[in-house]
mmCIF file of C-alpha atoms and ligand atoms in Angstrom:
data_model
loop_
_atom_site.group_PDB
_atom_site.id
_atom_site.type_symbol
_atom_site.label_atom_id
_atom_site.label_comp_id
_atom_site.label_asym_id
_atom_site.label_seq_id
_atom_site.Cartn_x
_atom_site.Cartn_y
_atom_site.Cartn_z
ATOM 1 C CA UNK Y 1136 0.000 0.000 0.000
ATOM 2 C CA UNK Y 1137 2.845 2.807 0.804
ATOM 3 C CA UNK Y 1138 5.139 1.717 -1.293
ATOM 4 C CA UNK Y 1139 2.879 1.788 -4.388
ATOM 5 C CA UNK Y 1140 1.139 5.564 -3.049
ATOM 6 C CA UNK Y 1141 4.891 6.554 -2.700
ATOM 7 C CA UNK Y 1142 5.271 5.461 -6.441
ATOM 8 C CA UNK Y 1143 2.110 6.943 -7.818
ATOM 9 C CA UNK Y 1144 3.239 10.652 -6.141
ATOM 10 C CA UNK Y 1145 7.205 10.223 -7.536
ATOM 11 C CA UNK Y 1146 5.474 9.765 -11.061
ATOM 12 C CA UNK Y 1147 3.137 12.404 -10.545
ATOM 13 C CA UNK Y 1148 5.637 15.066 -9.844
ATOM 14 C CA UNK Y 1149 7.541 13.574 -12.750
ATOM 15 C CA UNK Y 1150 10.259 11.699 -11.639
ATOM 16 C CA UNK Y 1151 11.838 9.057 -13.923
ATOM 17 C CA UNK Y 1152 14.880 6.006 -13.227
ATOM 18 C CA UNK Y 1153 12.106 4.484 -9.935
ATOM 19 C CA UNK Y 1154 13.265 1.166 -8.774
ATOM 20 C CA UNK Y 1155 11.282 -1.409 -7.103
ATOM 21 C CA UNK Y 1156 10.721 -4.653 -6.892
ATOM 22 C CA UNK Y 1157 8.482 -7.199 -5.984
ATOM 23 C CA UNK Y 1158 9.387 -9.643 -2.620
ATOM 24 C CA UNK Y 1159 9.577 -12.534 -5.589
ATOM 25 C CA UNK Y 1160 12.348 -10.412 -7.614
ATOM 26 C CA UNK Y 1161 13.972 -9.415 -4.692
ATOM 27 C CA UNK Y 1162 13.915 -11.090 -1.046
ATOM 28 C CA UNK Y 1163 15.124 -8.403 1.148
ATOM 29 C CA UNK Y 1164 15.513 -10.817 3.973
ATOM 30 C CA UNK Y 1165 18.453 -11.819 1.956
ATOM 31 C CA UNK Y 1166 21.446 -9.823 2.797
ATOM 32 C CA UNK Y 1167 23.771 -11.114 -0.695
ATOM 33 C CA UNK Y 1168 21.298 -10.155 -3.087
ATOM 34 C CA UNK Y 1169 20.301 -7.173 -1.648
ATOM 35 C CA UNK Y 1170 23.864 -5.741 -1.500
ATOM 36 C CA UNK Y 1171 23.888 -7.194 -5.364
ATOM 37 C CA UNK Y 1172 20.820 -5.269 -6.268
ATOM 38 C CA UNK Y 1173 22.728 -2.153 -4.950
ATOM 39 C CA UNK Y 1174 25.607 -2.548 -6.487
ATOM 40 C CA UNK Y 1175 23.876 -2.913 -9.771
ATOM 41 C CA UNK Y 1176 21.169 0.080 -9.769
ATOM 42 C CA UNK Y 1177 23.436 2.264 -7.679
ATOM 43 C CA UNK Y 1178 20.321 4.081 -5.854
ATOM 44 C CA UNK Y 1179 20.605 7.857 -5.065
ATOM 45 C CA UNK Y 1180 17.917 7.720 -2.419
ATOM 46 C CA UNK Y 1181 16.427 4.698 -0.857
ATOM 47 C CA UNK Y 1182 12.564 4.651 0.628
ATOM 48 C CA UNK Y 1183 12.158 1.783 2.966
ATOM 49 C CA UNK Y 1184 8.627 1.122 2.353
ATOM 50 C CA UNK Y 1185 8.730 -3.062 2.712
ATOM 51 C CA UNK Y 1186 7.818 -4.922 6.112
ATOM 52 C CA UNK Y 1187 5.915 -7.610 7.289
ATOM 53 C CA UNK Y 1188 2.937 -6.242 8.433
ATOM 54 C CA UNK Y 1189 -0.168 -6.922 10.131
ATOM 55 C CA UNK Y 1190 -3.235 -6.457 12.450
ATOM 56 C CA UNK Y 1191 -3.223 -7.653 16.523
ATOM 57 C CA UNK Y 1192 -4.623 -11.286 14.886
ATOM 58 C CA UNK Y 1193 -1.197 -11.583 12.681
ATOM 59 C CA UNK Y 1194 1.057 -9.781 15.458
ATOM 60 C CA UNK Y 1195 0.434 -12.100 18.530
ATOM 61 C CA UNK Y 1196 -0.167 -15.321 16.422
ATOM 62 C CA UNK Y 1197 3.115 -15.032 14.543
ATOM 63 C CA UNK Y 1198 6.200 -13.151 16.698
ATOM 64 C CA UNK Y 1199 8.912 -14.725 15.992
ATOM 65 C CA UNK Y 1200 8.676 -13.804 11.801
ATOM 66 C CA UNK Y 1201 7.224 -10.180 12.866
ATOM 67 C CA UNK Y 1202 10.648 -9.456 15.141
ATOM 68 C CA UNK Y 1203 12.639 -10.929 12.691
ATOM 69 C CA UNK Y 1204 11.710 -10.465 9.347
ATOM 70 C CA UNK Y 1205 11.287 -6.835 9.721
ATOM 71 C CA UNK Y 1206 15.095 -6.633 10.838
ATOM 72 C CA UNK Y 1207 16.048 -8.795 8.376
ATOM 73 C CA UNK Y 1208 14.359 -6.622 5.929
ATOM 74 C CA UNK Y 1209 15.478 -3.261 7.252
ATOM 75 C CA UNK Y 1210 19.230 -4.004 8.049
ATOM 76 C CA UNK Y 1211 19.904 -5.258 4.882
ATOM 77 C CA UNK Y 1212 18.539 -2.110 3.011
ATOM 78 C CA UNK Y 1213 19.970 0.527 5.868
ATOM 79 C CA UNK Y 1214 23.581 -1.516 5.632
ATOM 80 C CA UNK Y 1215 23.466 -1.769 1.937
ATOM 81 C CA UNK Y 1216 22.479 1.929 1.403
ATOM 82 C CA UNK Y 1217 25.595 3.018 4.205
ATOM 83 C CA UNK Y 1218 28.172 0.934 1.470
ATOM 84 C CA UNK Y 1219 27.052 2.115 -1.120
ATOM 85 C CA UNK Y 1220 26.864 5.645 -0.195
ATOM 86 C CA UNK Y 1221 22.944 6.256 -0.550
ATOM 87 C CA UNK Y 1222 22.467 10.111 0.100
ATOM 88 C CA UNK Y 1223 18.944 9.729 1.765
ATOM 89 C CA UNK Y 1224 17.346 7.029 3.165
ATOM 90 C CA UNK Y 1225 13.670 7.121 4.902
ATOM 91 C CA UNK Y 1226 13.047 4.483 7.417
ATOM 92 C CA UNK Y 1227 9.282 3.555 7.841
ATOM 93 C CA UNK Y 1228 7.952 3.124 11.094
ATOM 94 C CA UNK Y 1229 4.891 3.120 12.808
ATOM 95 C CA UNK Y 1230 3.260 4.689 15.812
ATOM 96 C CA UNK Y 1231 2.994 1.187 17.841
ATOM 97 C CA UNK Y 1232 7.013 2.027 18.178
ATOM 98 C CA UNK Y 1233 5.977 4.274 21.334
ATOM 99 C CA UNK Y 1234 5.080 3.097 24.858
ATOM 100 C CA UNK Y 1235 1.168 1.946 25.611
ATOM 101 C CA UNK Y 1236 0.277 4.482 27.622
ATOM 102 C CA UNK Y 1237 2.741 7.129 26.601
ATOM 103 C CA UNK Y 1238 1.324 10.823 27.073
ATOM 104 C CA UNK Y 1239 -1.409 11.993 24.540
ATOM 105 C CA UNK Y 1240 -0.608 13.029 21.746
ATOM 106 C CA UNK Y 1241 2.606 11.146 21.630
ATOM 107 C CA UNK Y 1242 5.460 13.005 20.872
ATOM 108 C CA UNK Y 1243 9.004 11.723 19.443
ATOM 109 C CA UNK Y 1244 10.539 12.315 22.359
ATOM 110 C CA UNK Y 1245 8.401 9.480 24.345
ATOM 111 C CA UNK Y 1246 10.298 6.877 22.611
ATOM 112 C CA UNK Y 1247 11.577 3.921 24.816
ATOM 113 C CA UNK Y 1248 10.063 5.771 28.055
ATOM 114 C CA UNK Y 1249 8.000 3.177 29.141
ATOM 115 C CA UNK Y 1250 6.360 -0.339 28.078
ATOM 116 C CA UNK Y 1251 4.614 -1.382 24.546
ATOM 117 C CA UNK Y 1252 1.699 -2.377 23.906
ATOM 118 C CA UNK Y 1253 1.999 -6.657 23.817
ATOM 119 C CA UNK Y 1254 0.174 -7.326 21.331
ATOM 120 C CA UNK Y 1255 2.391 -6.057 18.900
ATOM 121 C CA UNK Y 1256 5.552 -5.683 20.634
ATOM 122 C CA UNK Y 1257 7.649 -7.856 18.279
ATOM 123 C CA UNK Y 1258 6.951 -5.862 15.412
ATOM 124 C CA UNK Y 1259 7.356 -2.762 17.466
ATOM 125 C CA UNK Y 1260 10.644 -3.746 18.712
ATOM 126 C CA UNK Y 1261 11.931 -4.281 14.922
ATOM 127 C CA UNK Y 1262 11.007 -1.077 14.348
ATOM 128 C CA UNK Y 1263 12.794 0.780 17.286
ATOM 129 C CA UNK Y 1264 15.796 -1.197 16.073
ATOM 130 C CA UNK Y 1265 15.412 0.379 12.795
ATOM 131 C CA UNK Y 1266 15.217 3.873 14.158
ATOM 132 C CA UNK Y 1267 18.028 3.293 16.151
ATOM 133 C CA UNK Y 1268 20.034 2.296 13.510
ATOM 134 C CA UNK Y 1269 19.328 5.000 10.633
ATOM 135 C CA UNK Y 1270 20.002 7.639 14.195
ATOM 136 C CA UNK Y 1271 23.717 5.995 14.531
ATOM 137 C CA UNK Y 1272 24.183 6.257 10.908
ATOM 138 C CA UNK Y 1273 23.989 9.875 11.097
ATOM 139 C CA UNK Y 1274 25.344 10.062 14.276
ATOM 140 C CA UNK Y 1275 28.439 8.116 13.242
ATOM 141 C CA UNK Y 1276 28.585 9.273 9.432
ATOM 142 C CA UNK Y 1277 26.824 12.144 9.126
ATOM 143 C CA UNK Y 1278 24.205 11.130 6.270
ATOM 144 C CA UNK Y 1279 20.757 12.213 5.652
ATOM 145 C CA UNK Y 1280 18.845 8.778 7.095
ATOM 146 C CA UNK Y 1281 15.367 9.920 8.851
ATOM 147 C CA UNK Y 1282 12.612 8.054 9.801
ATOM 148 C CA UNK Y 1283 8.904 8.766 9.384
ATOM 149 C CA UNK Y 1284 6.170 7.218 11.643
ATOM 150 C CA UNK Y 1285 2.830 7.219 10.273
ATOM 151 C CA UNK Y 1286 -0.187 6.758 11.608
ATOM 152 C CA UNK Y 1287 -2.612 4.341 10.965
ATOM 153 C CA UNK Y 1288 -2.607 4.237 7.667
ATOM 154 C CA UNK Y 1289 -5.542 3.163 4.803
ATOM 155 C CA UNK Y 1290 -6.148 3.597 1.021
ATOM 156 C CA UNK Y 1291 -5.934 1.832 -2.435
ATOM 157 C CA UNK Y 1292 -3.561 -1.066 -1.976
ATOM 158 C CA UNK Y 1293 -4.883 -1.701 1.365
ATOM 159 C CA UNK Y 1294 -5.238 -5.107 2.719
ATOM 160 C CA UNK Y 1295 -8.835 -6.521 3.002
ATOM 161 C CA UNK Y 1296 -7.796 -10.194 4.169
ATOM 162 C CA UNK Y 1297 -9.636 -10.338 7.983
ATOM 163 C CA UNK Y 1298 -6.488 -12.632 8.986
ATOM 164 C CA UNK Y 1299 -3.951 -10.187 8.576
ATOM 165 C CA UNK Y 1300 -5.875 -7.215 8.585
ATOM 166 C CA UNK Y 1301 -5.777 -3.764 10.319
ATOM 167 C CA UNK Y 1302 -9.220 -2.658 11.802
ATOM 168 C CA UNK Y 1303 -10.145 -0.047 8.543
ATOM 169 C CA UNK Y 1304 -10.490 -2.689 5.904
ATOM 170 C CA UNK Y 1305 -11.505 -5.406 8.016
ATOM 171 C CA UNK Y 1306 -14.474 -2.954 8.902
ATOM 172 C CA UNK Y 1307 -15.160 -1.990 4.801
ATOM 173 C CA UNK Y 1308 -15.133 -5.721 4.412
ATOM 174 C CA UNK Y 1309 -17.275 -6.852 6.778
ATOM 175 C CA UNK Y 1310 -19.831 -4.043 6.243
ATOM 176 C CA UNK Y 1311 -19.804 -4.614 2.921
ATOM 177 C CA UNK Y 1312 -20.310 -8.513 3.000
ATOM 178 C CA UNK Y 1313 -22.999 -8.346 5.564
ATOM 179 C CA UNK Y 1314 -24.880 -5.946 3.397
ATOM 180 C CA UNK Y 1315 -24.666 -8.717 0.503
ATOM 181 C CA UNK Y 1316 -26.138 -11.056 2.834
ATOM 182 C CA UNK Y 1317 -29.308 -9.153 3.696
ATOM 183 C CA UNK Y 1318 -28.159 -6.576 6.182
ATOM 184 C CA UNK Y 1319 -26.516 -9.416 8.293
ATOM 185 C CA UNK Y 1320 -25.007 -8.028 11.885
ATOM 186 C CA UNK Y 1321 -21.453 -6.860 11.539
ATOM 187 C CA UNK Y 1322 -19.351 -7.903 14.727
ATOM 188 C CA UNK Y 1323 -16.265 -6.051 15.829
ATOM 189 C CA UNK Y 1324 -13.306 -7.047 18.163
ATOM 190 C CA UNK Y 1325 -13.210 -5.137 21.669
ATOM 191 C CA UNK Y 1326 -15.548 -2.375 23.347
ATOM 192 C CA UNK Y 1327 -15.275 0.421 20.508
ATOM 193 C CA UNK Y 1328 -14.275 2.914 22.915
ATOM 194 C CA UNK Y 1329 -10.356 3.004 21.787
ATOM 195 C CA UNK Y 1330 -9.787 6.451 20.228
ATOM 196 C CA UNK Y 1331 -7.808 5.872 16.805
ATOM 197 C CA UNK Y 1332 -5.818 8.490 14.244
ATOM 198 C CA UNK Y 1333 -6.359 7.552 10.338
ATOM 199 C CA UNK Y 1334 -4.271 8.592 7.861
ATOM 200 C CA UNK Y 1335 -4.852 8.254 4.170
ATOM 201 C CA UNK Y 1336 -1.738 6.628 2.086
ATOM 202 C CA UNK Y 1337 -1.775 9.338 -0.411
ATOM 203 C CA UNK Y 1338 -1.531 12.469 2.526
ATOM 204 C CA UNK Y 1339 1.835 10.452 3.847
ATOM 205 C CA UNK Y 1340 3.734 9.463 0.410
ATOM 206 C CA UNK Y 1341 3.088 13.596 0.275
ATOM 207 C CA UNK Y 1342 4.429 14.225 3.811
ATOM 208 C CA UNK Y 1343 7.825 11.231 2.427
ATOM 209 C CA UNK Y 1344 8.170 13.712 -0.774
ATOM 210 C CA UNK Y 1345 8.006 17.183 1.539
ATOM 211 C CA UNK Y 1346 10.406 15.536 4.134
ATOM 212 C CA UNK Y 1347 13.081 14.711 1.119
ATOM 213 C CA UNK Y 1348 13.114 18.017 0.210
ATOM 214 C CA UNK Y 1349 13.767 19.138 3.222
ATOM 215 C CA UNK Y 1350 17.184 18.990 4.676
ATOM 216 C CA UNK Y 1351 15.674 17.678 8.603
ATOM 217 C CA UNK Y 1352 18.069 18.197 11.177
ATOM 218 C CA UNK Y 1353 16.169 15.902 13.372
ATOM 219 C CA UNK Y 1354 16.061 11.642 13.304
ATOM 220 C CA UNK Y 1355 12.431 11.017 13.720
ATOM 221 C CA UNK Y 1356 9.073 12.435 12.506
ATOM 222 C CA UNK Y 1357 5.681 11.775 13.612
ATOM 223 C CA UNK Y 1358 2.914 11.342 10.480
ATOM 224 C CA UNK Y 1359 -0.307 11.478 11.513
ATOM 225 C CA UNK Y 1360 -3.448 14.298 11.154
ATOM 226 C CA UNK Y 1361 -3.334 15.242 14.465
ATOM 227 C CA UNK Y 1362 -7.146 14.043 15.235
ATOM 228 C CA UNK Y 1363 -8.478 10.626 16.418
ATOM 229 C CA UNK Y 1364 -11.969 8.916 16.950
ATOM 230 C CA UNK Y 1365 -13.379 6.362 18.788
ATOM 231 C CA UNK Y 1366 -13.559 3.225 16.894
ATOM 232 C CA UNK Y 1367 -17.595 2.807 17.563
ATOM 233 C CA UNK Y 1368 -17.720 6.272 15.246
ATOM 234 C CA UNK Y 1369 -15.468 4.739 12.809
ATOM 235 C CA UNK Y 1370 -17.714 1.637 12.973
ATOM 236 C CA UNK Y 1371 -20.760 3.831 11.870
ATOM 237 C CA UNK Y 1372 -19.167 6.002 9.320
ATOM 238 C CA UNK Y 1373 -18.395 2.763 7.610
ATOM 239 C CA UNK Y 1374 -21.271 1.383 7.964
ATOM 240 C CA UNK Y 1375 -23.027 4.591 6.646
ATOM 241 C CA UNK Y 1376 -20.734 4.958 3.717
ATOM 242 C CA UNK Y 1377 -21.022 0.770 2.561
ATOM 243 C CA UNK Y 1378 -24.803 1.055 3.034
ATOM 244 C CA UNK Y 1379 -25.493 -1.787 5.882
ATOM 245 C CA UNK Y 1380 -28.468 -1.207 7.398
ATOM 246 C CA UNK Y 1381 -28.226 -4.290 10.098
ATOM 247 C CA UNK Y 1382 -26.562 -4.323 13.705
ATOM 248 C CA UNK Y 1383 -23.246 -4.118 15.030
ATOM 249 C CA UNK Y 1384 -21.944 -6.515 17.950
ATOM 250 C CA UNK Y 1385 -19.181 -5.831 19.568
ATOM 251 C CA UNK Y 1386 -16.964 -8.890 20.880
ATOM 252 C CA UNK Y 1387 -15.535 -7.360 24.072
ATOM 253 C CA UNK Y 1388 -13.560 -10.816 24.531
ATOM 254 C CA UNK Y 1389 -11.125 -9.725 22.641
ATOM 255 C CA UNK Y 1390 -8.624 -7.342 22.687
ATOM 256 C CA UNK Y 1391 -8.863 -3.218 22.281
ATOM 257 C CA UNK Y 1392 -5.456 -2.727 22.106
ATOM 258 C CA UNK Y 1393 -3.648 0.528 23.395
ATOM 259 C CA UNK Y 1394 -6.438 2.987 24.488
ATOM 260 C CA UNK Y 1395 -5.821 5.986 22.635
ATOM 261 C CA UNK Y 1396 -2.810 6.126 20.213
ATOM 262 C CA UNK Y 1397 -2.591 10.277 18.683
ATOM 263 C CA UNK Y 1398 0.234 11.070 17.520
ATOM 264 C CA UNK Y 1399 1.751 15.177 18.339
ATOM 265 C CA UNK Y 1400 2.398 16.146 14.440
ATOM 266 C CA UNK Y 1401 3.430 19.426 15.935
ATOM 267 C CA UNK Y 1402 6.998 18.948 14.884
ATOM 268 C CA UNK Y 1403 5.852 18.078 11.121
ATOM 269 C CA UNK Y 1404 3.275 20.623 11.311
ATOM 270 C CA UNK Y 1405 6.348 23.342 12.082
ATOM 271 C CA UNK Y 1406 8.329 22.180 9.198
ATOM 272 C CA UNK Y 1407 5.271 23.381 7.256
ATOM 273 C CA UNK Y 1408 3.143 19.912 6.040
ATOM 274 C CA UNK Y 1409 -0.170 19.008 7.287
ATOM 275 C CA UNK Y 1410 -2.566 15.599 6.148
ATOM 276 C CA UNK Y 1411 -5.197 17.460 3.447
ATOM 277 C CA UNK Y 1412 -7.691 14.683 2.595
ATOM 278 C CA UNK Y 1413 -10.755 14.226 4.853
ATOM 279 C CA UNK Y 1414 -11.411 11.198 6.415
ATOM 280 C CA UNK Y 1415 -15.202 10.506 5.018
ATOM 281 C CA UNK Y 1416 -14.015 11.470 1.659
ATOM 282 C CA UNK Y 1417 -10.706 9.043 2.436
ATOM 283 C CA UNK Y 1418 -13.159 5.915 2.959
ATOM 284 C CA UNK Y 1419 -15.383 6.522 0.470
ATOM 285 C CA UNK Y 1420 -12.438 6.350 -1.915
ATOM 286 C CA UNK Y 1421 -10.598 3.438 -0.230
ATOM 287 C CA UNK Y 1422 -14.372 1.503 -0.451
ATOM 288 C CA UNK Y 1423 -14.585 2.511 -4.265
ATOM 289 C CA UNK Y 1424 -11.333 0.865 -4.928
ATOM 290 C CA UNK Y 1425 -12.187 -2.172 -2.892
ATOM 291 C CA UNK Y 1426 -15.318 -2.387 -4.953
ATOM 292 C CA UNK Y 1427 -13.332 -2.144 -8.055
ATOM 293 C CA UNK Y 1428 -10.710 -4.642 -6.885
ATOM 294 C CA UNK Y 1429 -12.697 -6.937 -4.954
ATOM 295 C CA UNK Y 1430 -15.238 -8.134 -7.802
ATOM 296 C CA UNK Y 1431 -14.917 -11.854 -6.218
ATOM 297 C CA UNK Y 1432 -17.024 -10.426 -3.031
ATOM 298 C CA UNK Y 1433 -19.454 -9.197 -4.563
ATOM 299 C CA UNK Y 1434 -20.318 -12.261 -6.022
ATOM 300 C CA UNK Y 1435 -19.814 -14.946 -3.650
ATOM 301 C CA UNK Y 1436 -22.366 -15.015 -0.585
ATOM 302 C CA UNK Y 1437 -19.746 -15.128 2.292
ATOM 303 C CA UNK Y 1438 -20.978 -15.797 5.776
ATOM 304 C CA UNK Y 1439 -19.948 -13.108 8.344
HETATM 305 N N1 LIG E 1234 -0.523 0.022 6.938
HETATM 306 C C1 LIG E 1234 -0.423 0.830 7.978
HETATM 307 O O1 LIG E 1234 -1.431 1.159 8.642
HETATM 308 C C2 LIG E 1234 0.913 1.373 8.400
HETATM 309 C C3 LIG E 1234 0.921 2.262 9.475
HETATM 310 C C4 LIG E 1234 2.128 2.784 9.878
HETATM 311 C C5 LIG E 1234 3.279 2.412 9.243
HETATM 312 N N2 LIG E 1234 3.250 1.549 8.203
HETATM 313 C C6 LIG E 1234 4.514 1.175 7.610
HETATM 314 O O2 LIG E 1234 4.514 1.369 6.223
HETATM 315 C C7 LIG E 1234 5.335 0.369 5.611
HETATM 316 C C8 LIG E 1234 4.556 -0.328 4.510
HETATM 317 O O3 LIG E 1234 3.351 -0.850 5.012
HETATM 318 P P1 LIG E 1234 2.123 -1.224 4.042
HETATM 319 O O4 LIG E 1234 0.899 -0.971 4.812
HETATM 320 O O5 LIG E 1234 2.335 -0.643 2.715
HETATM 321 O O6 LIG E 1234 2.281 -2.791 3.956
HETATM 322 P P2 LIG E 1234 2.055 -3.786 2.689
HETATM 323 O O7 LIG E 1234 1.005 -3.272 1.810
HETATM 324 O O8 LIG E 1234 1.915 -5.144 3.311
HETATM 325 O O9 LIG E 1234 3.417 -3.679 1.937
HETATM 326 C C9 LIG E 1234 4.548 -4.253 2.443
HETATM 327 C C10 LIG E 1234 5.504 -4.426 1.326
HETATM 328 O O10 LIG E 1234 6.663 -5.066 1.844
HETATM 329 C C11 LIG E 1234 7.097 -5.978 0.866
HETATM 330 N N3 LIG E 1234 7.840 -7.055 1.502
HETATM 331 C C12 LIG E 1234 7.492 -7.769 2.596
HETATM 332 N N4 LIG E 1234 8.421 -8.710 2.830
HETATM 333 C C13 LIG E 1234 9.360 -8.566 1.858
HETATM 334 C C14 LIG E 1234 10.559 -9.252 1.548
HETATM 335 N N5 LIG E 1234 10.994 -10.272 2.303
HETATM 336 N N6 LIG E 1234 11.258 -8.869 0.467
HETATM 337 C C15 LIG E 1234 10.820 -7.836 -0.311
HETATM 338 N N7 LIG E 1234 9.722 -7.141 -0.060
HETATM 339 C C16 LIG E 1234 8.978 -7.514 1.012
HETATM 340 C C17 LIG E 1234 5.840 -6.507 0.206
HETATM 341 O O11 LIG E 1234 6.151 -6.947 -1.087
HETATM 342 P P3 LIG E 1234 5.212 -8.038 -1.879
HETATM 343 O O12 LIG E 1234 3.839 -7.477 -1.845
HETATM 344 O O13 LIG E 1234 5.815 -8.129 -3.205
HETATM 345 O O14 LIG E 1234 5.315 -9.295 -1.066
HETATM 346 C C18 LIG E 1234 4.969 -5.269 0.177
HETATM 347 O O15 LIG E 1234 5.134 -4.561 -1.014
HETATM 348 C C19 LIG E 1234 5.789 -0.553 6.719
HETATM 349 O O16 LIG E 1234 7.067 -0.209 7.150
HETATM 350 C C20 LIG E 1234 4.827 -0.280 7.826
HETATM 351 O O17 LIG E 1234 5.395 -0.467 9.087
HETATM 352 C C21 LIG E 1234 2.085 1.015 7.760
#
């Protein structure tokens, strides 16, 4: 999903000689033929937008391949990219990096001040790693590496499979199938009442661009719109914009997750970007392109 928004804005504003690739053309958990692919293409500036990701279900159920492929994947590129003498390299985080119940909104500096949220502490822990590491890069050689932590992020691209899901397109999905099957209840994991920041894709490949351009003097950047919700009013704008018209149940045996997770985009905001697309307007979008995408579900009768 980011890396292909991050694509779609380089070509936009006209930028030729992109290089990506594909996990099967390139296995970045594969130190020697990352370092090859390097040597060949000779990048100028490297966007780390690969990871294994995943919603609470993926995170706890698989821990071991969440802590460790996503170091795998970002010390090759971060090593490769210091041998080869990349001039700037963005690190992609996310906002489950800081501590569960750090202060509201959570700022930079309440990294590693206090305990993370278990549920996804495996993946989080891969990411402070890879933070740490693009901060003694510049520390030690004095090169442009930053890292970005968006919020939670949705959009075209976005990942609608309710095993690995994050709680946005698991919501369009479900909606949308239980309105195929006659306005079927919807349920939902936990009470509703976590408050939750949503970013669209498109609003942070703008905020990678701005942040190129920008010569930071600082390591770390919070990427967020600077406004949450409860998840019950997410639940009902969803509902409202996929047209189901039957009940919502919430599961309260399982887990909510951190309470409230807003990120302070006050540093961003001072640099001079700010998110610009709404959030209704955002989901209507992101459920147009799952319509588009998705033709299989509207088809098949799938049981919620
Ligand atoms: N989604 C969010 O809500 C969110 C929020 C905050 C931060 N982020 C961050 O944004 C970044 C991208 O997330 P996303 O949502 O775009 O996830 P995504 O859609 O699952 O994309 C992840 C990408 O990583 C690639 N990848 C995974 N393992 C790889 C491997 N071994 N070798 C090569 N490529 C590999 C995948 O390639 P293939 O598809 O070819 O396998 C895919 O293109 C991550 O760093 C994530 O932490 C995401």
């Amino acid at each position: 999903m980011v890396g292909s928004a991050i694509w779609r804005k380089l070509e936009q504003l006209g930028y030729s000689q992109l290089i990506g690739f594909s996990s099967k053309e390139l296995d970045l958990r594969n130190q020697a033929e990352v370092l090859a692919a390097f040597q060949k293409y000779q990048p100028e500036v490297v966007i780390d937008a690969a990871a294994r990701v995943g919603g609470i279900l993926a995170n706890s159920s698989y821990p071991y391949t969440f802590l460790m492929e996503n170091l795998q994947i970002q010390n090759n590129l971060i090593h490769a990219a210091l041998e080869m003498n990349v001039s700037q390299f963005v690190f992609l985080g996310s906002s489950c990096i800081y501590p569960k119940f750090a202060a509201q909104p959570i700022s930079e500096d309440s990294l590693l001040t206090g305990a993370l949220e278990p549920t996804n502490e495996w993946y989080a822990i891969a990411k402070i790693a890879g933070v740490k590491a693009c901060e003694a890069v510049r520390k030690q050689y004095a090169k442009n590496f930053i890292s970005l932590m968006p919020t939670n992020l949705y959009g075209p691209n976005d990942n609608f499979d309710l095993t690995t899901s994050h709680v946005l397109p698991a919501m369009i999905r479900k909606f949308h199938e239980a309105k195929l099957n006659g306005n079927k209840p919807v349920q939902l994991w936990g009470t509703g009442s976590p408050m939750r920041e949503f970013l669209h894709v498109d609003d942070l490949a703008d905020a990678v661009l701005f942040c190129l351009n920008k010569n930071m003097d600082t390591h770390l950047l919070n990427v967020g719109t600077g406004t949450d919700l409860p998840i019950k009013e997410l639940a009902l704008l969803v509902q409202k914009i996929t047209g189901h018209e039957g009940p919502i149940e919430w599961d309260e045996s399982k887990p909510d997750g951190t309470p409230r997770k807003l990120l302070d985009v006050s540093k961003l905001a001072e640099l001079g970007w700010k998110a610009s697309i709404p959030l209704e307007q955002g989901i209507q979008e992101t459920y147009a392109w799952f319509l588009e995408h998705q033709q299989v579900y509207k088809q098949v009768k799938i049981s919620v």
